[in-house]
PDB file of C-alpha atoms and ligand atoms in Angstrom:
ATOM      1  CA  UNK C   4     -19.487  -8.413   9.327  1.00 51.00           C
ATOM      2  CA  UNK C   5     -16.284  -9.712  10.881  1.00 59.00           C
ATOM      3  CA  UNK C   6     -15.982 -12.633   8.495  1.00 64.00           C
ATOM      4  CA  UNK C   7     -15.340 -10.100   5.726  1.00 92.00           C
ATOM      5  CA  UNK C   8     -12.204  -8.683   7.391  1.00 96.00           C
ATOM      6  CA  UNK C   9      -9.064  -9.410   5.418  1.00 98.00           C
ATOM      7  CA  UNK C  10      -6.540  -7.490   7.532  1.00 98.00           C
ATOM      8  CA  UNK C  11      -6.769  -6.351  11.162  1.00 98.00           C
ATOM      9  CA  UNK C  12      -4.704  -5.423  14.188  1.00 98.00           C
ATOM     10  CA  UNK C  13      -5.497  -6.171  17.758  1.00 98.00           C
ATOM     11  CA  UNK C  14      -4.279  -3.777  20.455  1.00 98.00           C
ATOM     12  CA  UNK C  15      -1.331  -2.738  18.383  1.00 98.00           C
ATOM     13  CA  UNK C  16       1.151  -0.480  20.129  1.00 98.00           C
ATOM     14  CA  UNK C  17       4.591   0.784  19.184  1.00 98.00           C
ATOM     15  CA  UNK C  18       6.948   2.775  21.376  1.00 98.00           C
ATOM     16  CA  UNK C  19      10.068   4.472  20.254  1.00 97.00           C
ATOM     17  CA  UNK C  20      11.857   5.107  23.558  1.00 94.00           C
ATOM     18  CA  UNK C  21       9.414   7.368  25.338  1.00 91.00           C
ATOM     19  CA  UNK C  22       7.363   8.238  22.207  1.00 96.00           C
ATOM     20  CA  UNK C  23       4.086   6.369  21.856  1.00 97.00           C
ATOM     21  CA  UNK C  24       3.730   6.122  18.053  1.00 98.00           C
ATOM     22  CA  UNK C  25       0.835   3.648  18.140  1.00 98.00           C
ATOM     23  CA  UNK C  26      -1.439   3.252  21.135  1.00 98.00           C
ATOM     24  CA  UNK C  27      -3.764   0.197  21.311  1.00 98.00           C
ATOM     25  CA  UNK C  28      -4.799   0.414  17.633  1.00 98.00           C
ATOM     26  CA  UNK C  29      -7.568  -1.959  16.389  1.00 98.00           C
ATOM     27  CA  UNK C  30      -7.513  -1.401  12.647  1.00 98.00           C
ATOM     28  CA  UNK C  31      -9.971  -3.445  10.571  1.00 98.00           C
ATOM     29  CA  UNK C  32      -9.878  -3.672   6.805  1.00 98.00           C
ATOM     30  CA  UNK C  33     -12.759  -5.288   4.934  1.00 98.00           C
ATOM     31  CA  UNK C  34     -12.166  -7.457   1.845  1.00 97.00           C
ATOM     32  CA  UNK C  35     -12.422  -5.417  -1.321  1.00 97.00           C
ATOM     33  CA  UNK C  36     -12.575  -1.948   0.273  1.00 97.00           C
ATOM     34  CA  UNK C  37     -10.493   1.134  -0.377  1.00 98.00           C
ATOM     35  CA  UNK C  38      -9.605   2.148   3.148  1.00 98.00           C
ATOM     36  CA  UNK C  39      -7.711   5.418   3.787  1.00 98.00           C
ATOM     37  CA  UNK C  40      -5.629   6.229   6.849  1.00 98.00           C
ATOM     38  CA  UNK C  41      -5.470   9.898   7.617  1.00 95.00           C
ATOM     39  CA  UNK C  42      -4.163  12.014  10.469  1.00 93.00           C
ATOM     40  CA  UNK C  43      -1.892  14.943  11.184  1.00 91.00           C
ATOM     41  CA  UNK C  44       1.903  14.770  10.940  1.00 91.00           C
ATOM     42  CA  UNK C  45       3.274  12.341  13.523  1.00 93.00           C
ATOM     43  CA  UNK C  46      -0.084  10.589  14.024  1.00 95.00           C
ATOM     44  CA  UNK C  47       1.496   7.186  13.456  1.00 97.00           C
ATOM     45  CA  UNK C  48       0.309   6.417   9.873  1.00 97.00           C
ATOM     46  CA  UNK C  49       3.719   5.291   8.641  1.00 97.00           C
ATOM     47  CA  UNK C  50       4.392   3.318  11.763  1.00 98.00           C
ATOM     48  CA  UNK C  51       1.085   1.540  11.315  1.00 98.00           C
ATOM     49  CA  UNK C  52       2.050   0.578   7.766  1.00 97.00           C
ATOM     50  CA  UNK C  53       5.484  -0.501   8.934  1.00 97.00           C
ATOM     51  CA  UNK C  54       4.111  -2.811  11.590  1.00 98.00           C
ATOM     52  CA  UNK C  55       1.509  -4.281   9.238  1.00 98.00           C
ATOM     53  CA  UNK C  56       4.196  -5.091   6.609  1.00 97.00           C
ATOM     54  CA  UNK C  57       6.603  -6.401   9.215  1.00 97.00           C
ATOM     55  CA  UNK C  58       9.239  -3.724   8.625  1.00 96.00           C
ATOM     56  CA  UNK C  59       8.829  -2.942  12.367  1.00 97.00           C
ATOM     57  CA  UNK C  60       7.975  -5.242  15.239  1.00 97.00           C
ATOM     58  CA  UNK C  61       5.098  -3.973  17.392  1.00 98.00           C
ATOM     59  CA  UNK C  62       5.728  -3.350  21.118  1.00 98.00           C
ATOM     60  CA  UNK C  63       2.403  -4.935  21.896  1.00 98.00           C
ATOM     61  CA  UNK C  64      -0.524  -6.427  20.145  1.00 98.00           C
ATOM     62  CA  UNK C  65      -1.021  -8.537  16.968  1.00 98.00           C
ATOM     63  CA  UNK C  66      -1.465  -8.313  13.199  1.00 98.00           C
ATOM     64  CA  UNK C  67      -3.812 -10.646  11.377  1.00 98.00           C
ATOM     65  CA  UNK C  68      -4.140 -11.403   7.656  1.00 98.00           C
ATOM     66  CA  UNK C  69      -6.792 -13.672   6.132  1.00 95.00           C
ATOM     67  CA  UNK C  70      -7.547 -15.172   9.554  1.00 94.00           C
ATOM     68  CA  UNK C  71      -3.914 -15.938  10.324  1.00 96.00           C
ATOM     69  CA  UNK C  72      -1.746 -14.195  12.892  1.00 98.00           C
ATOM     70  CA  UNK C  73       1.275 -12.726  11.158  1.00 98.00           C
ATOM     71  CA  UNK C  74       2.737 -10.612  13.940  1.00 98.00           C
ATOM     72  CA  UNK C  75       6.051 -12.675  13.975  1.00 97.00           C
ATOM     73  CA  UNK C  76       6.083 -13.549  10.241  1.00 97.00           C
ATOM     74  CA  UNK C  77       9.225 -12.061   8.595  1.00 95.00           C
ATOM     75  CA  UNK C  78       8.634  -9.150   6.317  1.00 93.00           C
ATOM     76  CA  UNK C  79       9.872 -10.954   3.231  1.00 90.00           C
ATOM     77  CA  UNK C  80       7.324 -13.722   3.682  1.00 92.00           C
ATOM     78  CA  UNK C  81       4.273 -11.503   3.730  1.00 94.00           C
ATOM     79  CA  UNK C  82       4.115 -10.931  -0.005  1.00 92.00           C
ATOM     80  CA  UNK C  83       3.600 -14.741  -0.389  1.00 91.00           C
ATOM     81  CA  UNK C  84       0.328 -14.406   1.485  1.00 94.00           C
ATOM     82  CA  UNK C  85      -0.824 -11.619  -0.803  1.00 95.00           C
ATOM     83  CA  UNK C  86       0.161  -8.602   1.225  1.00 97.00           C
ATOM     84  CA  UNK C  87       2.078  -6.052  -0.838  1.00 96.00           C
ATOM     85  CA  UNK C  88       3.287  -2.504  -0.414  1.00 96.00           C
ATOM     86  CA  UNK C  89       4.146  -0.093  -3.216  1.00 95.00           C
ATOM     87  CA  UNK C  90       7.926   0.144  -3.781  1.00 91.00           C
ATOM     88  CA  UNK C  91       9.547   3.472  -2.929  1.00 88.00           C
ATOM     89  CA  UNK C  92      11.869   5.255  -5.359  1.00 85.00           C
ATOM     90  CA  UNK C  93      14.893   4.484  -3.154  1.00 86.00           C
ATOM     91  CA  UNK C  94      14.146   0.715  -3.458  1.00 88.00           C
ATOM     92  CA  UNK C  95      14.466   0.808  -7.329  1.00 91.00           C
ATOM     93  CA  UNK C  96      17.592  -0.410  -9.080  1.00 91.00           C
ATOM     94  CA  UNK C  97      18.520   2.873 -10.868  1.00 91.00           C
ATOM     95  CA  UNK C  98      20.685   1.426 -13.621  1.00 91.00           C
ATOM     96  CA  UNK C  99      18.189  -1.281 -14.581  1.00 93.00           C
ATOM     97  CA  UNK C 100      15.222  -0.866 -16.853  1.00 94.00           C
ATOM     98  CA  UNK C 101      11.570  -0.764 -15.715  1.00 96.00           C
ATOM     99  CA  UNK C 102      11.032  -4.319 -16.865  1.00 94.00           C
ATOM    100  CA  UNK C 103      14.247  -5.544 -15.197  1.00 92.00           C
ATOM    101  CA  UNK C 104      13.186  -4.007 -11.923  1.00 93.00           C
ATOM    102  CA  UNK C 105       9.894  -5.922 -12.001  1.00 93.00           C
ATOM    103  CA  UNK C 106      11.689  -9.071 -12.900  1.00 90.00           C
ATOM    104  CA  UNK C 107      14.051  -8.889  -9.900  1.00 88.00           C
ATOM    105  CA  UNK C 108      11.238  -8.444  -7.418  1.00 86.00           C
ATOM    106  CA  UNK C 109       9.100 -11.229  -8.924  1.00 84.00           C
ATOM    107  CA  UNK C 110      12.147 -13.510  -8.878  1.00 82.00           C
ATOM    108  CA  UNK C 111      12.805 -12.680  -5.243  1.00 81.00           C
ATOM    109  CA  UNK C 112       9.228 -13.043  -4.151  1.00 79.00           C
ATOM    110  CA  UNK C 113       8.611 -16.218  -6.206  1.00 72.00           C
ATOM    111  CA  UNK C 114      11.949 -17.900  -5.470  1.00 69.00           C
ATOM    112  CA  UNK C 115      11.317 -21.551  -5.216  1.00 48.00           C
ATOM    113  CA  UNK C 116       8.035 -21.615  -7.088  1.00 50.00           C
ATOM    114  CA  UNK C 117       7.377 -22.634 -10.694  1.00 42.00           C
ATOM    115  CA  UNK C 118       6.983 -18.951 -11.704  1.00 48.00           C
ATOM    116  CA  UNK C 119      10.704 -18.556 -11.273  1.00 45.00           C
ATOM    117  CA  UNK C 120      11.335 -20.030 -14.723  1.00 49.00           C
ATOM    118  CA  UNK C 121      11.798 -16.611 -16.214  1.00 52.00           C
ATOM    119  CA  UNK C 122      14.474 -17.650 -18.665  1.00 51.00           C
ATOM    120  CA  UNK C 123      12.726 -20.626 -20.247  1.00 54.00           C
ATOM    121  CA  UNK C 124       9.069 -21.038 -21.066  1.00 54.00           C
ATOM    122  CA  UNK C 125       8.313 -18.654 -18.167  1.00 61.00           C
ATOM    123  CA  UNK C 126      10.059 -15.808 -19.951  1.00 70.00           C
ATOM    124  CA  UNK C 127       7.228 -14.920 -22.291  1.00 75.00           C
ATOM    125  CA  UNK C 128       4.643 -15.535 -19.596  1.00 79.00           C
ATOM    126  CA  UNK C 129       6.501 -13.156 -17.308  1.00 81.00           C
ATOM    127  CA  UNK C 130       6.670 -10.486 -20.039  1.00 86.00           C
ATOM    128  CA  UNK C 131       2.978 -10.741 -20.738  1.00 88.00           C
ATOM    129  CA  UNK C 132       2.062 -10.371 -17.082  1.00 89.00           C
ATOM    130  CA  UNK C 133       4.644  -7.581 -16.465  1.00 92.00           C
ATOM    131  CA  UNK C 134       3.221  -5.621 -19.421  1.00 93.00           C
ATOM    132  CA  UNK C 135      -0.312  -6.032 -18.078  1.00 93.00           C
ATOM    133  CA  UNK C 136       0.846  -4.413 -14.826  1.00 95.00           C
ATOM    134  CA  UNK C 137       2.758  -1.703 -16.679  1.00 96.00           C
ATOM    135  CA  UNK C 138      -0.306  -0.936 -18.850  1.00 96.00           C
ATOM    136  CA  UNK C 139      -2.416  -0.524 -15.703  1.00 95.00           C
ATOM    137  CA  UNK C 140      -0.089   2.153 -14.391  1.00 96.00           C
ATOM    138  CA  UNK C 141       0.544   3.678 -17.850  1.00 95.00           C
ATOM    139  CA  UNK C 142       4.197   2.728 -18.117  1.00 96.00           C
ATOM    140  CA  UNK C 143       4.191   0.045 -20.830  1.00 94.00           C
ATOM    141  CA  UNK C 144       5.829   2.254 -23.467  1.00 96.00           C
ATOM    142  CA  UNK C 145       8.674   2.941 -20.997  1.00 96.00           C
ATOM    143  CA  UNK C 146       9.522  -0.738 -20.254  1.00 95.00           C
ATOM    144  CA  UNK C 147      13.068  -0.371 -21.544  1.00 95.00           C
ATOM    145  CA  UNK C 148      13.922   2.925 -19.782  1.00 96.00           C
ATOM    146  CA  UNK C 149      16.382   2.903 -16.866  1.00 96.00           C
ATOM    147  CA  UNK C 150      14.518   3.924 -13.750  1.00 95.00           C
ATOM    148  CA  UNK C 151      16.983   6.681 -13.037  1.00 95.00           C
ATOM    149  CA  UNK C 152      15.615   8.412 -16.208  1.00 96.00           C
ATOM    150  CA  UNK C 153      11.948   8.161 -15.121  1.00 95.00           C
ATOM    151  CA  UNK C 154      10.081  11.210 -13.818  1.00 94.00           C
ATOM    152  CA  UNK C 155       9.096  11.290 -10.143  1.00 93.00           C
ATOM    153  CA  UNK C 156       5.567  10.380 -10.967  1.00 93.00           C
ATOM    154  CA  UNK C 157       6.603   7.499 -13.223  1.00 95.00           C
ATOM    155  CA  UNK C 158       8.860   6.167 -10.474  1.00 95.00           C
ATOM    156  CA  UNK C 159       5.875   6.130  -8.087  1.00 94.00           C
ATOM    157  CA  UNK C 160       3.741   4.384 -10.683  1.00 95.00           C
ATOM    158  CA  UNK C 161       6.504   1.827 -11.245  1.00 96.00           C
ATOM    159  CA  UNK C 162       6.526   1.241  -7.476  1.00 95.00           C
ATOM    160  CA  UNK C 163       2.854   0.280  -7.730  1.00 96.00           C
ATOM    161  CA  UNK C 164       3.412  -1.925 -10.838  1.00 96.00           C
ATOM    162  CA  UNK C 165       6.131  -3.781  -8.995  1.00 95.00           C
ATOM    163  CA  UNK C 166       3.788  -4.414  -6.081  1.00 95.00           C
ATOM    164  CA  UNK C 167       1.119  -5.616  -8.510  1.00 95.00           C
ATOM    165  CA  UNK C 168       3.619  -8.046 -10.024  1.00 93.00           C
ATOM    166  CA  UNK C 169       3.702  -9.897  -6.687  1.00 91.00           C
ATOM    167  CA  UNK C 170      -0.063 -10.632  -7.343  1.00 92.00           C
ATOM    168  CA  UNK C 171      -1.401  -9.270  -4.037  1.00 95.00           C
ATOM    169  CA  UNK C 172      -4.899  -9.434  -2.628  1.00 96.00           C
ATOM    170  CA  UNK C 173      -4.171  -6.430  -0.327  1.00 98.00           C
ATOM    171  CA  UNK C 174      -2.140  -3.485  -1.518  1.00 98.00           C
ATOM    172  CA  UNK C 175      -0.710  -0.818   0.791  1.00 98.00           C
ATOM    173  CA  UNK C 176      -0.079   2.545  -0.932  1.00 97.00           C
ATOM    174  CA  UNK C 177       2.022   5.102   0.943  1.00 95.00           C
ATOM    175  CA  UNK C 178       1.068   8.582  -0.271  1.00 94.00           C
ATOM    176  CA  UNK C 179       0.836   7.614  -3.976  1.00 94.00           C
ATOM    177  CA  UNK C 180       0.111  11.167  -5.123  1.00 93.00           C
ATOM    178  CA  UNK C 181       2.776  13.003  -3.067  1.00 90.00           C
ATOM    179  CA  UNK C 182       4.764  15.459  -5.158  1.00 89.00           C
ATOM    180  CA  UNK C 183       2.275  15.357  -8.034  1.00 91.00           C
ATOM    181  CA  UNK C 184       0.412  18.251  -9.583  1.00 92.00           C
ATOM    182  CA  UNK C 185      -3.390  18.367  -9.767  1.00 92.00           C
ATOM    183  CA  UNK C 186      -3.771  16.538 -13.143  1.00 94.00           C
ATOM    184  CA  UNK C 187      -1.326  13.804 -12.306  1.00 94.00           C
ATOM    185  CA  UNK C 188      -2.939  13.405  -8.897  1.00 94.00           C
ATOM    186  CA  UNK C 189      -6.367  12.991 -10.504  1.00 94.00           C
ATOM    187  CA  UNK C 190      -4.959  10.432 -13.029  1.00 94.00           C
ATOM    188  CA  UNK C 191      -3.311   8.452 -10.218  1.00 95.00           C
ATOM    189  CA  UNK C 192      -6.501   8.461  -8.214  1.00 95.00           C
ATOM    190  CA  UNK C 193      -8.419   7.082 -11.242  1.00 95.00           C
ATOM    191  CA  UNK C 194      -5.798   4.361 -11.678  1.00 96.00           C
ATOM    192  CA  UNK C 195      -6.137   3.330  -8.011  1.00 96.00           C
ATOM    193  CA  UNK C 196      -9.917   3.238  -8.414  1.00 95.00           C
ATOM    194  CA  UNK C 197      -9.482   0.901 -11.351  1.00 95.00           C
ATOM    195  CA  UNK C 198      -7.192  -1.408  -9.347  1.00 95.00           C
ATOM    196  CA  UNK C 199      -9.926  -1.791  -6.842  1.00 95.00           C
ATOM    197  CA  UNK C 200     -12.756  -2.193  -9.414  1.00 94.00           C
ATOM    198  CA  UNK C 201     -11.058  -4.322 -11.979  1.00 94.00           C
ATOM    199  CA  UNK C 202      -8.675  -6.486  -9.990  1.00 93.00           C
ATOM    200  CA  UNK C 203     -10.887  -6.678  -6.894  1.00 94.00           C
ATOM    201  CA  UNK C 204      -7.969  -5.546  -4.747  1.00 97.00           C
ATOM    202  CA  UNK C 205      -8.296  -4.404  -1.159  1.00 98.00           C
ATOM    203  CA  UNK C 206      -6.421  -1.149  -0.865  1.00 98.00           C
ATOM    204  CA  UNK C 207      -5.108   0.472   2.267  1.00 98.00           C
ATOM    205  CA  UNK C 208      -3.947   3.993   1.522  1.00 97.00           C
ATOM    206  CA  UNK C 209      -2.115   6.792   3.366  1.00 97.00           C
ATOM    207  CA  UNK C 210      -3.057   9.972   1.597  1.00 93.00           C
ATOM    208  CA  UNK C 211      -2.854  13.668   2.479  1.00 89.00           C
ATOM    209  CA  UNK C 212      -5.115  15.009  -0.282  1.00 89.00           C
ATOM    210  CA  UNK C 213      -8.490  15.237   1.416  1.00 88.00           C
ATOM    211  CA  UNK C 214     -10.432  15.607  -1.780  1.00 88.00           C
ATOM    212  CA  UNK C 215      -9.098  12.302  -2.953  1.00 92.00           C
ATOM    213  CA  UNK C 216      -9.651  10.626   0.391  1.00 94.00           C
ATOM    214  CA  UNK C 217     -13.244  11.780   0.724  1.00 94.00           C
ATOM    215  CA  UNK C 218     -14.137  10.975  -2.850  1.00 94.00           C
ATOM    216  CA  UNK C 219     -12.457   7.582  -3.257  1.00 95.00           C
ATOM    217  CA  UNK C 220     -12.579   5.863   0.106  1.00 97.00           C
ATOM    218  CA  UNK C 221     -15.160   3.320   1.175  1.00 98.00           C
ATOM    219  CA  UNK C 222     -13.958   3.811   4.753  1.00 98.00           C
ATOM    220  CA  UNK C 223     -11.500   6.080   6.489  1.00 97.00           C
ATOM    221  CA  UNK C 224      -9.553   5.533   9.767  1.00 97.00           C
ATOM    222  CA  UNK C 225      -8.419   8.785  11.496  1.00 96.00           C
ATOM    223  CA  UNK C 226      -5.292   8.478  13.588  1.00 96.00           C
ATOM    224  CA  UNK C 227      -4.332  11.062  16.107  1.00 94.00           C
ATOM    225  CA  UNK C 228      -1.353  10.901  18.467  1.00 94.00           C
ATOM    226  CA  UNK C 229      -1.085   7.131  17.829  1.00 97.00           C
ATOM    227  CA  UNK C 230      -4.779   6.425  18.656  1.00 97.00           C
ATOM    228  CA  UNK C 231      -7.715   5.745  16.349  1.00 97.00           C
ATOM    229  CA  UNK C 232     -10.111   8.675  16.604  1.00 95.00           C
ATOM    230  CA  UNK C 233     -12.741   7.266  14.308  1.00 96.00           C
ATOM    231  CA  UNK C 234     -13.389   4.752  11.527  1.00 97.00           C
ATOM    232  CA  UNK C 235     -16.268   5.021   9.051  1.00 97.00           C
ATOM    233  CA  UNK C 236     -17.425   6.010   5.598  1.00 98.00           C
ATOM    234  CA  UNK C 237     -16.452   9.511   4.343  1.00 97.00           C
ATOM    235  CA  UNK C 238     -19.779  11.142   5.209  1.00 96.00           C
ATOM    236  CA  UNK C 239     -19.533   9.958   8.856  1.00 96.00           C
ATOM    237  CA  UNK C 240     -15.904  11.046   9.149  1.00 95.00           C
ATOM    238  CA  UNK C 241     -16.630  14.467   7.784  1.00 93.00           C
ATOM    239  CA  UNK C 242     -19.308  15.030  10.298  1.00 92.00           C
ATOM    240  CA  UNK C 243     -17.490  13.445  13.292  1.00 92.00           C
ATOM    241  CA  UNK C 244     -17.002  16.112  15.969  1.00 91.00           C
ATOM    242  CA  UNK C 245     -13.870  14.598  17.508  1.00 88.00           C
ATOM    243  CA  UNK C 246     -12.303  14.394  14.034  1.00 88.00           C
ATOM    244  CA  UNK C 247     -13.216  17.977  13.199  1.00 87.00           C
ATOM    245  CA  UNK C 248     -11.776  19.215  16.492  1.00 85.00           C
ATOM    246  CA  UNK C 249      -8.494  17.277  16.216  1.00 79.00           C
ATOM    247  CA  UNK C 250      -7.801  17.396  12.538  1.00 71.00           C
ATOM    248  CA  UNK C 251     -10.197  18.541   9.890  1.00 60.00           C
ATOM    249  CA  UNK C 252     -10.760  21.984  11.433  1.00 57.00           C
ATOM    250  CA  UNK C 253     -12.077  24.030   8.599  1.00 46.00           C
ATOM    251  CA  UNK C 254     -13.900  21.347   6.684  1.00 46.00           C
TER     252      UNK C 254
HETATM  253  P1  ATP L  28       3.723  11.973   8.695  1.00 63.42           P
HETATM  254  O1  ATP L  28       2.389  12.319   8.181  1.00 63.42           O
HETATM  255  O2  ATP L  28       4.506  13.164   9.142  1.00 63.42           O
HETATM  256  O3  ATP L  28       4.551  11.038   7.845  1.00 63.42           O
HETATM  257  P2  ATP L  28       2.915   9.766  10.436  1.00 63.42           P
HETATM  258  O4  ATP L  28       1.485   9.917  10.754  1.00 63.42           O
HETATM  259  O5  ATP L  28       3.312   8.819   9.376  1.00 63.42           O
HETATM  260  O6  ATP L  28       3.463  11.204  10.145  1.00 63.42           O
HETATM  261  P3  ATP L  28       4.856   8.392  12.030  1.00 63.42           P
HETATM  262  O7  ATP L  28       5.933   8.654  11.049  1.00 63.42           O
HETATM  263  O8  ATP L  28       4.317   7.054  12.096  1.00 63.42           O
HETATM  264  O9  ATP L  28       3.672   9.400  11.811  1.00 63.42           O
HETATM  265  O10 ATP L  28       5.360   8.857  13.467  1.00 63.42           O
HETATM  266  C1  ATP L  28       4.593   8.677  14.654  1.00 63.42           C
HETATM  267  C2  ATP L  28       5.523   9.151  15.843  1.00 63.42           C
HETATM  268  O11 ATP L  28       6.581   8.241  16.049  1.00 63.42           O
HETATM  269  C3  ATP L  28       6.136  10.583  15.640  1.00 63.42           C
HETATM  270  O12 ATP L  28       6.153  11.197  16.868  1.00 63.42           O
HETATM  271  C4  ATP L  28       7.525  10.180  15.149  1.00 63.42           C
HETATM  272  O13 ATP L  28       8.432  11.205  15.494  1.00 63.42           O
HETATM  273  C5  ATP L  28       7.803   8.940  15.889  1.00 63.42           C
HETATM  274  N1  ATP L  28       8.732   8.022  15.160  1.00 63.42           N
HETATM  275  C6  ATP L  28       8.480   7.391  14.010  1.00 63.42           C
HETATM  276  N2  ATP L  28       9.531   6.558  13.679  1.00 63.42           N
HETATM  277  C7  ATP L  28      10.473   6.730  14.693  1.00 63.42           C
HETATM  278  C8  ATP L  28      11.737   6.119  14.867  1.00 63.42           C
HETATM  279  N3  ATP L  28      12.294   5.250  14.016  1.00 63.42           N
HETATM  280  N4  ATP L  28      12.430   6.519  16.021  1.00 63.42           N
HETATM  281  C9  ATP L  28      11.866   7.395  16.837  1.00 63.42           C
HETATM  282  N5  ATP L  28      10.644   7.939  16.774  1.00 63.42           N
HETATM  283  C10 ATP L  28       9.983   7.632  15.602  1.00 63.42           C
END
């Protein structure tokens, strides 16, 4: 029911000049679910993520998190509420190590709170927690490596570990398997599954790999030309006629 929604948008629209990137979008994300956003190129998936995280202001409508309206909340304050997005490779500090990258983000997000004591007693606590997150993404043995020397896949996994270090309840993942081969894609999907199962995270995911989307998701939202075409569990989406016509074609 509605009381289980952790994140939702109400009549969200975004215009870029004359382009309607989002058109009256009512997204609803239930607590604990793995919810995939799919749709053809230019459907508005990234714009939806950017308005939810506060990177972009919507033209109309509102964004809600845990019962609170956050439409006007600055982007940097949203992680405090438990809303995190995986870091992109271009957000990493290339000359710093894996562990140092995590430390900087935790310091920034936690500034002002007791957890900031990363040099005193907090130092060992920080390391323990950081290593937990690195283990989850399979990067613990690379904690001392400069991020510029990481593989593409490892950089993406570090981006997830950094987001985890902010201790979110809702995690947004932007194409976590892009650029990965079949084996690495499968491993990453399993890792995401474990984040949901073991940490109880709510996960909102943009993903192009339909096998992953259909096998992992609890629910799927299909965007097309800025509008929601359908929302539902994978079986329902697979059989939805409007979705097939607009997008899935040969499924
Ligand atoms: P893709 O799968 O290709 O990443 P997407 O579903 O993420 O696509 P968006 O990137 O959100 O789609 O783009 C939605 C529409 O808004 C597109 O028509 C795009 O060209 C346009 N758009 C996105 N960002 C901007 C911007 N900053 N300025 C102008 N137009 C933009």
